[in-house]
């Protein structure tokens, strides 16, 4: 017993020493590999980790000129504890932007999530490869466009004097102001998001369908299954892991998506339905120069988003044995 | 659902001399209808803005341009080219995209290679750093303060360096490198090639498809970036295509109004340039470079989407 215990305690120490030794041996043999890491780590430290240090602005009354430079000013600003957060949580804007974020992104998941799955299944039914490729190429053209370009296109189509409104008027209706009407604005976001993303997501599901074992289809055919039964019993179960993974990702990133789209599409008349957490963070910080409040809201968003994403990844790893990273 | 699935089967039993299952035919017809509609939905709006950009001013103002030009003029496009900052912003976008993609590819490859080697000591720790940076985000204001402190605000560097490594893209390349056969690498090291040589002359030539894909992802990222450029630059001469376009769309009414009151060099611009037409001309001129590049790059885009989503 005692011998065993001794051995057990001795091994880790020797192993640790061995590991450090082995590291230096390896380092001496492959110094260039470590040299290669430097550019990436440099950018990582400066642009990803240094801003993390700036998070303490959320607990301070930040004053831009307290130090020698903006980052130096952070440590020299007055510490106020949770004051910024109290002010934030008590403001009516806070609950508004949180609920807008959840409603808009929830609508997007609810209405847009199933569409690319259906498209991919249908696309897979087209036997002529050239037609299939052409259609696939056409439906994800919009994914290459920036949100500003999409805004321009939609503004042209749905603007007060665009073809859609002309058609509405011709049919005896009244002009709809899609960009300034609070009733329509969220739908505009959902629709334009769908226009941009459906083709892209279809390609993802197409790849998943291509991975389904062809033998299963043969077997189903032998058993007398028609096309619909094959889709229901072979294709769908085959791509279910991808579907679940995509859904988990969408829910995990529910607080982090749609920022640039909303920033470009919205205007003060639709703040009540379109203002989301990140656009508010932006206006607080860059517009009102209330840096500390903005950082506090950003931190709140990051913490909740972090919990959601790690939670989503845990679910994905447990159920599908797949990790996001 | 059930009724639908049953009837084609009955058909099959009745007409079993037809080799192709009837349900397959029905499925294919539905597929054609739905997907052709979707493809039209993706393409017609682009056709609409381009048509509007070159249509007669009166037709544009009357709202009669739908998917095909009505009449023809190039004054709106001419105006966009000569009287607005279109080419300055296009130049800025090109510089940021080309330089940014080059730097990002260098950083991505040099980071991905060591991390892809299973014998690399410290691999887990460094990988963890990249994963951490993916899930923790300092926020808009702290990121702005960093750029301000470094002193690169309102320069090209502010639009390039913060995005010089996208962790997700780095992991795509790393995963690809991991899938390459290790024997080649081993034989190279026996031959006395150092690690940079091995990466340059053995690993990279074997990875051209994934490198093209990731370069495309970076290029699109830089080309389409609106928010960060808006935040990190302030002078008019630094505006990129996206900022320029946003300005035009939001100010075209004021521009055309001033056109109506003044005429340039004896040309009556006002006749053919309408607010909507000017917008459309600017938007379509930004669409053109992308549509021109699309046939050449879309192949890599497909592999980019699937590599990214499947391996993540």
XYZ file of C-alpha atoms in Angstrom:
637
model
C 0.000 0.000 0.000
C 2.646 2.462 1.112
C 4.841 1.718 -1.850
C 1.984 2.341 -4.195
C 1.199 5.682 -2.537
C 4.801 6.785 -2.810
C 4.943 5.896 -6.431
C 1.703 7.751 -7.087
C 3.017 10.961 -5.556
C 6.396 10.643 -7.216
C 5.108 10.228 -10.742
C 3.449 13.642 -11.213
C 6.537 15.512 -10.001
C 8.816 13.594 -12.302
C 6.277 13.938 -15.106
C 6.055 17.693 -14.564
C 9.824 18.076 -14.544
C 9.915 15.897 -17.619
C 7.300 18.047 -19.324
C 9.229 21.263 -18.734
C 12.408 19.587 -19.857
C 10.711 18.198 -22.940
C 9.285 21.623 -23.708
C 12.743 23.174 -23.745
C 14.161 20.352 -25.815
C 11.319 20.847 -28.287
C 11.708 24.637 -28.195
C 15.420 24.333 -28.960
C 14.702 22.034 -31.882
C 11.761 24.017 -33.336
C 12.308 27.689 -32.442
C 10.748 28.747 -35.749
C 7.372 27.313 -34.786
C 7.294 29.646 -31.772
C 8.476 32.548 -33.884
C 5.547 31.934 -36.230
C 3.044 32.347 -33.399
C 4.197 35.882 -32.630
C 2.241 37.897 -35.250
C -1.055 36.218 -34.369
C -0.489 36.497 -30.625
C 0.500 40.140 -31.033
C -2.797 41.017 -32.734
C -4.682 38.837 -30.281
C -3.185 40.601 -27.256
C -3.553 44.132 -28.614
C -6.987 43.960 -30.222
C -8.731 41.197 -28.289
C -7.221 41.013 -24.811
C -6.333 44.652 -24.215
C -9.991 45.700 -24.645
C -10.855 43.133 -21.953
C -8.767 45.230 -19.550
C -10.978 48.150 -20.537
C -14.060 46.406 -19.195
C -13.377 47.982 -15.792
C -14.730 51.206 -17.290
C -18.105 49.717 -16.432
C -17.225 50.074 -12.734
C -15.651 53.504 -12.992
C -16.740 57.013 -13.814
C -14.611 57.183 -16.913
C -13.013 60.441 -17.754
C -11.192 60.508 -21.059
C -8.461 62.895 -19.979
C -7.631 61.482 -16.538
C -4.440 59.818 -17.801
C -1.835 60.147 -20.524
C -3.929 58.266 -23.077
C -7.439 56.804 -23.257
C -6.374 53.397 -21.915
C -4.272 54.948 -19.175
C -7.246 57.074 -18.169
C -9.192 53.957 -17.266
C -7.129 53.074 -14.219
C -7.055 56.736 -13.152
C -10.823 57.236 -13.311
C -12.886 57.143 -10.155
C -14.148 53.742 -8.980
C -17.938 53.756 -8.561
C -18.757 50.054 -8.087
C -22.146 48.980 -9.398
C -23.496 52.502 -9.832
C -23.439 52.359 -13.649
C -25.325 49.086 -13.603
C -27.957 50.349 -11.150
C -28.592 53.352 -13.340
C -28.758 51.130 -16.386
C -31.129 48.507 -14.971
C -33.469 51.238 -13.736
C -33.734 52.958 -17.090
C -36.756 52.241 -19.265
C -34.472 52.000 -22.307
C -32.814 48.918 -20.872
C -35.878 46.686 -20.813
C -36.908 48.049 -24.192
C -33.663 47.151 -25.958
C -33.437 43.737 -24.275
C -36.972 42.817 -25.311
C -36.456 44.202 -28.832
C -33.321 42.104 -29.208
C -35.120 38.955 -28.095
C -38.239 39.628 -30.177
C -36.390 40.474 -33.396
C -33.937 37.597 -33.194
C -36.674 35.260 -31.951
C -38.806 36.148 -34.979
C -35.850 35.499 -37.237
C -35.318 32.029 -35.777
C -39.023 31.177 -35.800
C -39.711 32.223 -39.381
C -36.372 31.756 -41.092
C -34.870 28.686 -39.487
C -36.958 26.006 -41.295
C -36.736 27.559 -44.766
C -33.181 26.560 -45.748
C -33.848 22.989 -44.574
C -36.832 22.750 -46.926
C -34.840 24.399 -49.729
C -31.939 22.002 -49.345
C -34.220 18.952 -49.396
C -35.989 20.236 -52.490
C -32.761 21.229 -54.207
C -31.502 17.714 -53.632
C -34.505 16.363 -55.556
C -33.401 18.064 -58.752
C -31.528 15.394 -60.642
C -29.852 17.433 -63.348
C -26.605 18.551 -61.771
C -26.214 21.637 -63.960
C -29.673 22.944 -63.035
C -29.054 22.182 -59.375
C -25.719 24.014 -59.388
C -27.153 27.000 -61.252
C -30.062 27.369 -58.835
C -27.782 26.969 -55.845
C -25.430 29.599 -57.207
C -28.311 31.993 -57.789
C -29.899 31.709 -54.356
C -26.827 32.632 -52.397
C -25.774 35.648 -54.444
C -27.198 37.991 -51.758
C -24.849 36.556 -49.168
C -21.996 38.431 -50.850
C -23.692 41.792 -50.421
C -22.999 44.091 -47.531
C -25.863 45.320 -45.365
C -25.526 48.791 -46.840
C -26.027 47.402 -50.330
C -28.992 45.348 -49.165
C -30.396 48.457 -47.508
C -30.031 50.281 -50.812
C -31.763 47.510 -52.722
C -34.635 47.229 -50.244
C -34.974 50.974 -50.057
C -35.387 51.013 -53.795
C -37.897 48.139 -53.815
C -39.948 49.023 -50.741
C -39.522 52.784 -50.613
C -42.570 55.020 -50.818
C -42.257 55.187 -54.599
C -40.802 51.745 -55.195
C -42.508 49.063 -57.285
C -44.125 47.359 -54.301
C -45.837 50.529 -53.148
C -46.830 51.304 -56.726
C -48.462 47.890 -56.879
C -50.231 48.453 -53.547
C -51.575 51.796 -54.745
C -52.628 50.301 -58.079
C -54.598 47.663 -56.185
C -56.357 50.391 -54.260
C -54.297 50.256 -51.076
C -52.419 52.944 -49.214
C -48.662 53.440 -49.405
C -46.839 51.538 -46.671
C -43.807 53.173 -45.099
C -41.845 50.020 -44.368
C -38.809 51.864 -43.025
C -40.583 54.213 -40.653
C -43.746 52.348 -39.694
C -43.359 50.654 -36.309
C -45.828 47.959 -37.391
C -43.654 46.902 -40.309
C -40.095 47.550 -39.281
C -39.421 44.224 -37.543
C -40.847 42.341 -40.514
C -38.541 44.326 -42.761
C -35.606 43.114 -40.672
C -36.802 39.503 -40.745
C -37.430 39.573 -44.473
C -34.139 41.209 -45.441
C -32.256 38.823 -43.169
C -33.992 35.935 -44.894
C -33.195 37.356 -48.291
C -29.509 37.464 -47.406
C -29.128 34.212 -45.468
C -31.432 31.539 -46.910
C -29.121 30.585 -49.770
C -26.101 30.465 -47.493
C -27.808 28.195 -44.977
C -29.181 26.022 -47.769
C -25.606 25.264 -48.814
C -24.847 24.108 -45.273
C -27.783 21.686 -45.299
C -26.903 20.549 -48.821
C -23.507 19.497 -47.494
C -25.216 17.600 -44.680
C -27.558 15.827 -47.131
C -24.585 14.867 -49.306
C -23.187 13.105 -46.250
C -26.222 10.837 -45.808
C -25.384 7.245 -46.693
C -26.836 6.381 -50.132
C -27.322 2.748 -49.044
C -30.109 3.918 -46.724
C -32.043 5.303 -49.695
C -31.596 2.047 -51.609
C -32.838 0.105 -48.613
C -35.834 2.410 -48.234
C -36.667 2.021 -51.922
C -36.505 -1.770 -51.624
C -38.932 -1.500 -48.735
C -41.298 0.404 -51.038
C -40.826 3.882 -49.617
C -41.788 6.699 -51.978
C -39.948 10.004 -52.168
C -41.849 11.575 -49.261
C -41.208 8.619 -47.004
C -37.547 8.629 -47.973
C -37.298 12.314 -47.056
C -39.126 11.768 -43.796
C -37.369 8.589 -42.706
C -33.903 8.883 -44.254
C -32.985 12.472 -45.168
C -34.396 14.233 -42.123
C -32.948 11.842 -39.527
C -29.674 11.955 -41.444
C -29.344 15.725 -41.230
C -30.910 16.055 -37.773
C -27.544 16.586 -36.030
C -26.796 19.508 -38.352
C -30.279 20.944 -37.793
C -29.919 20.719 -34.018
C -26.419 22.193 -34.128
C -27.581 25.125 -36.225
C -30.529 25.739 -33.911
C -28.300 25.636 -30.853
C -25.921 28.101 -32.468
C -28.753 30.446 -33.414
C -30.133 30.421 -29.884
C -26.647 30.727 -28.403
C -25.898 33.818 -30.453
C -29.330 35.387 -30.007
C -27.876 38.492 -28.310
C -25.008 38.908 -30.738
C -26.667 38.912 -34.114
C -28.234 41.541 -36.281
C -26.233 44.537 -35.052
C -24.968 45.903 -38.352
C -28.278 45.224 -40.076
C -30.283 47.164 -37.503
C -27.687 49.948 -37.335
C -28.042 50.510 -41.066
C -31.803 49.981 -41.409
C -33.163 51.808 -38.396
C -33.892 55.475 -37.752
C -35.258 57.407 -34.757
C -38.893 56.852 -35.733
C -38.576 53.089 -35.205
C -36.342 53.056 -32.104
C -39.288 51.783 -30.064
C -39.428 48.522 -32.043
C -35.990 48.303 -33.648
C -33.438 49.501 -31.102
C -31.465 46.479 -29.886
C -28.866 46.110 -27.126
C -25.852 46.619 -29.327
C -27.203 49.595 -31.237
C -28.011 51.179 -27.885
C -24.499 50.376 -26.628
C -23.180 52.112 -29.705
C -25.344 55.227 -29.329
C -24.630 55.489 -25.601
C -20.891 55.256 -26.139
C -20.179 56.926 -29.447
C -23.184 59.241 -29.635
C -23.757 60.393 -26.056
C -20.119 59.824 -25.035
C -21.407 58.051 -21.919
C -18.539 55.588 -22.103
C -19.069 53.940 -18.727
C -22.794 53.315 -19.204
C -22.122 51.934 -22.649
C -19.411 49.594 -21.374
C -21.684 48.463 -18.537
C -24.438 47.524 -20.992
C -21.876 45.899 -23.264
C -20.550 43.875 -20.343
C -24.060 42.804 -19.348
C -24.605 41.688 -22.929
C -21.271 39.846 -23.071
C -21.864 37.996 -19.803
C -25.340 36.806 -20.773
C -24.141 35.963 -24.283
C -21.199 34.060 -22.821
C -23.479 31.981 -20.615
C -25.770 31.296 -23.579
C -22.939 30.322 -25.921
C -21.142 28.099 -23.423
C -24.501 26.577 -22.487
C -25.283 25.994 -26.150
C -21.914 24.390 -26.681
C -22.406 22.122 -23.675
C -25.766 20.999 -25.008
C -24.216 20.408 -28.418
C -21.332 18.411 -26.978
C -23.556 16.277 -24.753
C -26.227 15.511 -27.334
C -24.294 15.553 -30.597
C -20.692 15.063 -29.440
C -19.779 18.134 -31.437
C -18.146 21.250 -30.100
C -18.459 24.697 -31.629
C -14.731 25.267 -31.102
C -48.598 14.432 -44.645
C -49.779 10.863 -44.426
C -52.376 11.162 -47.163
C -49.744 12.730 -49.353
C -47.245 9.975 -48.735
C -49.774 7.230 -49.378
C -51.185 8.276 -52.723
C -47.951 8.249 -54.735
C -47.325 4.728 -53.488
C -50.690 3.594 -54.762
C -49.807 5.161 -58.070
C -46.629 3.223 -58.088
C -48.445 -0.076 -57.664
C -50.893 0.750 -60.422
C -48.359 1.897 -62.950
C -45.332 -0.076 -61.967
C -44.063 -0.300 -65.514
C -42.835 3.274 -65.182
C -39.305 3.014 -63.852
C -39.350 6.375 -62.105
C -41.485 6.620 -59.004
C -44.366 9.076 -59.419
C -43.600 10.646 -56.041
C -40.133 11.418 -57.313
C -41.636 13.302 -60.229
C -43.962 15.261 -57.967
C -41.064 16.092 -55.659
C -38.969 17.260 -58.544
C -41.723 19.486 -59.923
C -42.273 21.087 -56.514
C -38.510 21.518 -56.185
C -38.319 23.303 -59.521
C -41.188 25.645 -58.710
C -39.984 26.602 -55.240
C -36.336 26.992 -56.129
C -36.872 28.904 -59.345
C -39.041 31.308 -57.330
C -36.295 31.646 -54.740
C -33.630 32.192 -57.367
C -35.800 34.903 -58.950
C -36.271 36.495 -55.548
C -32.512 36.649 -55.136
C -31.788 38.029 -58.589
C -34.729 40.258 -59.522
C -34.034 42.885 -56.835
C -30.512 43.291 -58.228
C -31.933 43.616 -61.718
C -34.372 46.177 -60.373
C -31.737 48.560 -59.003
C -29.543 48.232 -62.062
C -32.520 48.944 -64.324
C -33.494 51.910 -62.217
C -29.976 53.268 -62.389
C -30.059 53.457 -66.186
C -33.741 54.193 -66.779
C -35.180 57.447 -67.993
C -35.671 59.961 -65.164
C -39.376 60.457 -65.742
C -39.983 56.704 -65.741
C -38.075 56.372 -62.461
C -40.002 59.219 -60.884
C -43.286 57.676 -62.019
C -42.316 54.391 -60.396
C -42.764 52.449 -63.610
C -39.346 50.772 -63.584
C -39.710 47.257 -62.235
C -37.223 44.675 -63.449
C -36.280 46.054 -66.842
C -35.009 49.505 -67.894
C -37.559 51.968 -69.238
C -35.777 54.311 -71.595
C -32.073 54.778 -71.201
C -29.652 57.317 -69.750
C -26.216 57.208 -68.192
C -26.312 60.633 -66.604
C -27.026 59.239 -63.165
C -24.061 56.881 -63.376
C -21.981 59.653 -64.887
C -22.930 61.864 -61.976
C -21.984 59.117 -59.502
C -18.605 58.708 -61.189
C -17.691 62.341 -61.679
C -19.446 64.372 -59.017
C -19.355 62.080 -56.011
C -16.569 60.421 -54.076
C -17.236 57.045 -55.696
C -13.710 56.384 -56.949
C -12.023 57.709 -53.806
C -14.086 55.360 -51.689
C -13.566 52.489 -54.113
C -9.810 53.087 -53.873
C -9.983 53.087 -50.056
C -11.984 49.875 -50.047
C -9.541 48.224 -52.450
C -6.505 49.229 -50.379
C -8.079 47.999 -47.146
C -9.243 44.754 -48.735
C -5.974 43.895 -50.489
C -3.583 44.880 -47.704
C -5.886 43.530 -45.006
C -6.345 40.164 -46.692
C -2.592 39.806 -47.260
C -1.757 40.562 -43.626
C -4.589 38.385 -42.349
C -3.531 35.427 -44.493
C 0.041 35.701 -43.263
C -1.037 35.816 -39.621
C -3.584 33.055 -40.050
C -1.206 30.624 -41.746
C 1.688 31.257 -39.366
C -0.616 30.721 -36.398
C -2.468 27.726 -37.794
C 0.644 25.747 -38.726
C 2.267 25.351 -35.282
C -1.144 24.739 -33.705
C -1.921 22.023 -36.246
C 1.148 19.964 -35.351
C 0.285 17.266 -32.877
C 3.833 17.284 -31.450
C 3.819 21.042 -30.826
C 4.431 21.788 -27.156
C 2.177 24.512 -25.836
C -0.468 23.810 -28.423
C -3.294 23.396 -25.928
C -2.450 26.613 -24.094
C -2.235 28.771 -27.230
C -5.385 27.213 -28.686
C -7.144 28.025 -25.429
C -6.103 31.686 -25.773
C -7.781 31.840 -29.173
C -10.912 30.130 -27.899
C -11.089 32.536 -24.950
C -10.795 35.509 -27.281
C -13.699 34.103 -29.274
C -16.108 34.028 -26.350
C -15.040 37.099 -24.361
C -15.536 40.442 -26.022
C -14.307 43.686 -24.476
C -17.069 45.745 -26.034
C -17.369 48.588 -28.504
C -16.046 51.357 -26.274
C -12.948 49.564 -24.897
C -12.046 48.450 -28.440
C -12.374 52.042 -29.607
C -10.201 53.276 -26.739
C -7.471 50.797 -27.688
C -7.435 52.005 -31.288
C -7.426 55.611 -30.079
C -4.576 54.938 -27.658
C -2.433 53.322 -30.324
C -2.988 56.422 -32.409
C -4.213 54.815 -35.611
C -7.704 56.357 -35.609
C -8.684 57.691 -39.015
C -6.004 55.707 -40.885
C -6.160 52.588 -43.032
C -4.520 50.654 -40.205
C -7.550 51.137 -37.969
C -9.655 49.387 -40.610
C -7.125 46.591 -41.099
C -5.207 45.598 -37.976
C -8.055 44.888 -35.523
C -9.299 42.223 -37.955
C -5.902 40.838 -38.920
C -6.772 37.488 -37.404
C -10.275 36.061 -37.285
C -10.167 33.108 -34.915
C -12.809 31.185 -36.818
C -10.843 31.408 -40.080
C -7.660 30.401 -38.291
C -9.397 27.271 -36.981
C -10.587 26.376 -40.490
C -6.982 26.460 -41.740
C -5.704 24.635 -38.669
C -8.258 21.863 -39.137
C -7.251 21.519 -42.770
C -3.548 21.312 -41.933
C -4.335 18.640 -39.336
C -5.935 16.538 -42.044
C -2.816 16.512 -44.222
C -0.645 13.374 -44.145
C 2.164 13.789 -41.607
C 4.598 11.516 -43.440
C 5.438 14.272 -45.925
C 6.342 16.625 -43.111
C 8.484 14.006 -41.406
C 10.408 13.201 -44.545
C 10.985 16.920 -45.077
C 12.433 17.329 -41.608
C 14.678 14.324 -42.192
C 15.875 16.038 -45.344
C 16.922 18.915 -43.139
C 14.243 21.446 -44.118
C 13.414 23.837 -41.291
C 9.833 24.500 -40.170
C 9.340 27.620 -42.271
C 10.622 25.791 -45.355
C 8.307 22.870 -44.642
C 5.328 25.192 -44.266
C 6.202 27.198 -47.375
C 7.150 24.495 -49.832
C 5.206 21.461 -48.619
C 2.175 22.418 -46.539
C 1.024 25.514 -48.445
C 1.082 23.966 -51.950
C -1.111 21.157 -50.612
C -3.588 23.631 -49.105
C -4.428 25.907 -52.012
C -8.223 25.296 -51.924
C -8.603 26.101 -48.236
C -6.284 29.100 -48.514
C -8.341 30.481 -51.408
C -11.505 29.972 -49.396
C -10.202 31.679 -46.281
C -8.682 34.531 -48.306
C -12.121 35.032 -49.830
C -13.735 35.088 -46.376
C -11.236 37.737 -45.236
C -11.673 39.774 -48.414
C -15.467 39.796 -48.046
C -15.077 40.753 -44.405
C -12.908 43.758 -45.282
C -14.906 44.745 -48.356
C -18.270 44.709 -46.579
C -17.164 46.176 -43.274
C -19.313 49.163 -42.493
C -19.551 49.588 -38.760
C -15.876 49.518 -37.771
C -14.816 51.801 -40.592
C -17.515 54.242 -39.575
C -16.363 54.125 -35.961
C -12.612 54.263 -36.551
C -12.467 56.881 -39.300
C -13.791 60.414 -39.428
C -12.390 62.304 -42.412
C -14.237 62.360 -45.720
C -11.171 61.149 -47.637
C -11.127 57.920 -45.579
C -14.664 56.870 -46.480
C -14.953 53.400 -47.959
C -17.487 52.230 -50.515
C -19.936 51.117 -47.817
C -19.846 54.460 -45.999
C -20.099 56.352 -49.261
C -23.103 54.314 -50.296
C -24.843 54.804 -46.972
C -24.311 58.559 -47.259
C -25.651 58.667 -50.802
C -28.770 56.694 -49.890
C -29.484 58.976 -46.961
C -28.628 62.233 -48.682
C -29.777 61.687 -52.239
C -32.874 63.771 -51.705
C -30.737 66.766 -50.731
C -28.358 66.146 -53.632
C -31.080 66.038 -56.246
C -32.748 69.082 -54.729
C -29.569 71.060 -55.200
C -29.378 69.700 -58.742
C -32.776 71.086 -59.579
C -31.753 74.571 -58.511
C -28.395 74.587 -60.292
C -27.268 73.096 -63.544
C -23.687 72.139 -64.223
C -21.761 73.081 -67.313
C -24.857 73.669 -69.303
C -26.034 70.087 -68.878
C -29.442 69.710 -67.424
C -28.792 66.933 -64.955
C -32.089 67.450 -63.245
C -33.986 66.100 -66.203
C -32.730 62.574 -65.823
C -31.434 62.403 -62.300
C -34.023 61.679 -59.679
C -33.498 60.898 -56.019
C -34.395 57.278 -56.611
C -32.373 57.050 -59.789
C -29.272 58.453 -58.121
C -29.601 55.923 -55.287
C -30.034 53.114 -57.728
C -27.058 54.208 -59.817
C -24.798 54.292 -56.757
C -26.059 50.943 -55.467
C -25.714 49.240 -58.837
C -22.198 50.567 -59.340
C -21.292 48.923 -56.013
C -23.015 45.723 -57.092
C -21.036 45.502 -60.319
C -17.598 44.615 -58.859
C -19.135 41.866 -56.738
C -21.261 40.407 -59.516
C -18.212 40.490 -61.804
C -16.107 38.608 -59.265
C -18.879 36.187 -58.293
C -18.460 33.521 -61.020
C -14.760 33.205 -60.209
C -15.017 33.017 -56.449
C -18.319 31.302 -55.716
C -16.761 27.838 -55.978
C -14.478 28.681 -53.045
C -17.354 30.213 -51.175
C -19.265 26.945 -51.219
C -16.325 25.068 -49.778
C -15.878 27.876 -47.258
C -19.423 27.545 -46.026
C -19.274 23.772 -45.744
C -15.794 23.606 -44.207
C -16.742 26.221 -41.643
C -20.015 24.654 -40.673
C -19.120 21.004 -40.696
C -15.770 21.146 -38.975
C -16.280 24.418 -37.070
